[in-house]
């Protein structure tokens, strides 16, 4: 690997930049990222990782074709998890009409077996919007910076929390200032949530997680 690329992989990228695997060069996802103002740096030797984002975040993209083709993507996910160092790992998964029947099992494997963060996307267009939001969220006045520890609050997790019905950006940030992870939020009782988000939202959040735990259909993690 080019030493320059190694430096980029193991340090924060410049604001507004991502490091991208060469295989994505001609994709619609990459074009949409460029249209969104994201600056692209290319590297052939990223292993199984598809993108490096600012603040030591890596991203692996699991497409509809990967899912339908069989369990080969699971080996790739395990290699991705095992290759981690100081990075936070994110998995984007295409949740489509064709892949829906496999999604719950895949989600349980990624979140519970591997302990990775997963966000569902409908395709490359939505993926580009999400990546752009993450990249531009690492700006000079970063609202995701945890004031108590001085460490960057996981902007991916904040975006995930916002996908809970009735939880917007302000409530998501408030929740993440009081709970360290989605798992803690999902385990919280309505009484623990109420002082933070109010009675109505507390019941809604608790019902959302409780319903999805029973049915096995996780909507956001």
PDB file of N, CA and C in Angstrom, residues 8 11 13 28 40 42 55 58 82 88 93 96 105 112 123-124 133 135 137 162-163 165 174 180 191:
ATOM      1  N   UNK A   8      -3.507   8.403   5.371  1.00  0.00           N
ATOM      2  CA  UNK A   8      -4.894   8.855   5.275  1.00  0.00           C
ATOM      3  C   UNK A   8      -5.833   7.917   6.020  1.00  0.00           C
ATOM      4  N   UNK A  11      -5.505   8.387  10.084  1.00  0.00           N
ATOM      5  CA  UNK A  11      -5.654   9.702  10.692  1.00  0.00           C
ATOM      6  C   UNK A  11      -6.926  10.338  10.159  1.00  0.00           C
ATOM      7  N   UNK A  13      -9.340  12.398   8.087  1.00  0.00           N
ATOM      8  CA  UNK A  13      -9.315  12.972   6.750  1.00  0.00           C
ATOM      9  C   UNK A  13      -9.607  14.463   6.823  1.00  0.00           C
ATOM     10  N   UNK A  28     -23.002   5.363  -9.407  1.00  0.00           N
ATOM     11  CA  UNK A  28     -23.936   6.468  -9.211  1.00  0.00           C
ATOM     12  C   UNK A  28     -23.822   7.021  -7.790  1.00  0.00           C
ATOM     13  N   UNK A  40     -13.513  13.334  -3.008  1.00  0.00           N
ATOM     14  CA  UNK A  40     -13.201  11.910  -3.065  1.00  0.00           C
ATOM     15  C   UNK A  40     -11.711  11.685  -3.266  1.00  0.00           C
ATOM     16  N   UNK A  42      -9.133   8.297  -3.838  1.00  0.00           N
ATOM     17  CA  UNK A  42      -9.260   6.888  -4.209  1.00  0.00           C
ATOM     18  C   UNK A  42      -8.081   6.070  -3.701  1.00  0.00           C
ATOM     19  N   UNK A  55     -13.327  11.353  11.134  1.00  0.00           N
ATOM     20  CA  UNK A  55     -13.443  10.923  12.536  1.00  0.00           C
ATOM     21  C   UNK A  55     -13.333   9.414  12.685  1.00  0.00           C
ATOM     22  N   UNK A  58     -15.210   3.842   9.383  1.00  0.00           N
ATOM     23  CA  UNK A  58     -15.135   3.006   8.184  1.00  0.00           C
ATOM     24  C   UNK A  58     -16.545   2.566   7.799  1.00  0.00           C
ATOM     25  N   UNK A  82     -13.114  -8.018  12.021  1.00  0.00           N
ATOM     26  CA  UNK A  82     -11.827  -8.446  12.575  1.00  0.00           C
ATOM     27  C   UNK A  82     -10.681  -7.512  12.205  1.00  0.00           C
ATOM     28  N   UNK A  88     -14.433   3.283  14.063  1.00  0.00           N
ATOM     29  CA  UNK A  88     -15.805   2.868  14.326  1.00  0.00           C
ATOM     30  C   UNK A  88     -16.345   2.327  12.998  1.00  0.00           C
ATOM     31  N   UNK A  93     -26.779  -1.350   4.501  1.00  0.00           N
ATOM     32  CA  UNK A  93     -27.392  -2.532   3.881  1.00  0.00           C
ATOM     33  C   UNK A  93     -28.576  -2.097   3.035  1.00  0.00           C
ATOM     34  N   UNK A  96     -34.492  -3.682   0.274  1.00  0.00           N
ATOM     35  CA  UNK A  96     -35.372  -3.509  -0.874  1.00  0.00           C
ATOM     36  C   UNK A  96     -36.472  -4.557  -0.842  1.00  0.00           C
ATOM     37  N   UNK A 105     -32.659 -11.429   9.530  1.00  0.00           N
ATOM     38  CA  UNK A 105     -31.563 -12.335   9.891  1.00  0.00           C
ATOM     39  C   UNK A 105     -30.215 -11.645   9.716  1.00  0.00           C
ATOM     40  N   UNK A 112     -26.040  -8.109  16.601  1.00  0.00           N
ATOM     41  CA  UNK A 112     -25.899  -8.905  17.812  1.00  0.00           C
ATOM     42  C   UNK A 112     -24.695  -9.841  17.769  1.00  0.00           C
ATOM     43  N   UNK A 123     -31.088   2.187  -1.455  1.00  0.00           N
ATOM     44  CA  UNK A 123     -30.210   2.055  -2.622  1.00  0.00           C
ATOM     45  C   UNK A 123     -29.073   3.063  -2.539  1.00  0.00           C
ATOM     46  N   UNK A 124     -28.341   3.210  -3.640  1.00  0.00           N
ATOM     47  CA  UNK A 124     -27.156   4.053  -3.636  1.00  0.00           C
ATOM     48  C   UNK A 124     -27.483   5.541  -3.464  1.00  0.00           C
ATOM     49  N   UNK A 133     -24.422  13.406   4.802  1.00  0.00           N
ATOM     50  CA  UNK A 133     -24.846  13.952   6.086  1.00  0.00           C
ATOM     51  C   UNK A 133     -23.784  13.691   7.152  1.00  0.00           C
ATOM     52  N   UNK A 135     -20.504  13.113   6.648  1.00  0.00           N
ATOM     53  CA  UNK A 135     -19.282  13.863   6.326  1.00  0.00           C
ATOM     54  C   UNK A 135     -19.433  15.330   6.697  1.00  0.00           C
ATOM     55  N   UNK A 137     -21.463  16.541   8.770  1.00  0.00           N
ATOM     56  CA  UNK A 137     -21.725  16.667  10.201  1.00  0.00           C
ATOM     57  C   UNK A 137     -20.465  16.798  11.019  1.00  0.00           C
ATOM     58  N   UNK A 162     -32.469   9.131  15.215  1.00  0.00           N
ATOM     59  CA  UNK A 162     -33.466   9.978  14.567  1.00  0.00           C
ATOM     60  C   UNK A 162     -34.483   9.177  13.765  1.00  0.00           C
ATOM     61  N   UNK A 163     -34.158   7.911  13.460  1.00  0.00           N
ATOM     62  CA  UNK A 163     -35.090   7.095  12.683  1.00  0.00           C
ATOM     63  C   UNK A 163     -36.191   6.487  13.546  1.00  0.00           C
ATOM     64  N   UNK A 165     -39.552   6.638  15.265  1.00  0.00           N
ATOM     65  CA  UNK A 165     -40.703   7.516  15.037  1.00  0.00           C
ATOM     66  C   UNK A 165     -40.881   8.519  16.169  1.00  0.00           C
ATOM     67  N   UNK A 174     -30.229  14.763  22.621  1.00  0.00           N
ATOM     68  CA  UNK A 174     -30.484  14.720  24.059  1.00  0.00           C
ATOM     69  C   UNK A 174     -30.385  13.287  24.584  1.00  0.00           C
ATOM     70  N   UNK A 180     -25.299   5.928  26.310  1.00  0.00           N
ATOM     71  CA  UNK A 180     -24.077   5.780  25.516  1.00  0.00           C
ATOM     72  C   UNK A 180     -24.270   5.014  24.218  1.00  0.00           C
ATOM     73  N   UNK A 191     -40.028   5.241  32.490  1.00  0.00           N
ATOM     74  CA  UNK A 191     -39.733   6.147  33.601  1.00  0.00           C
ATOM     75  C   UNK A 191     -38.346   6.766  33.456  1.00  0.00           C
TER      76      UNK A 191
END
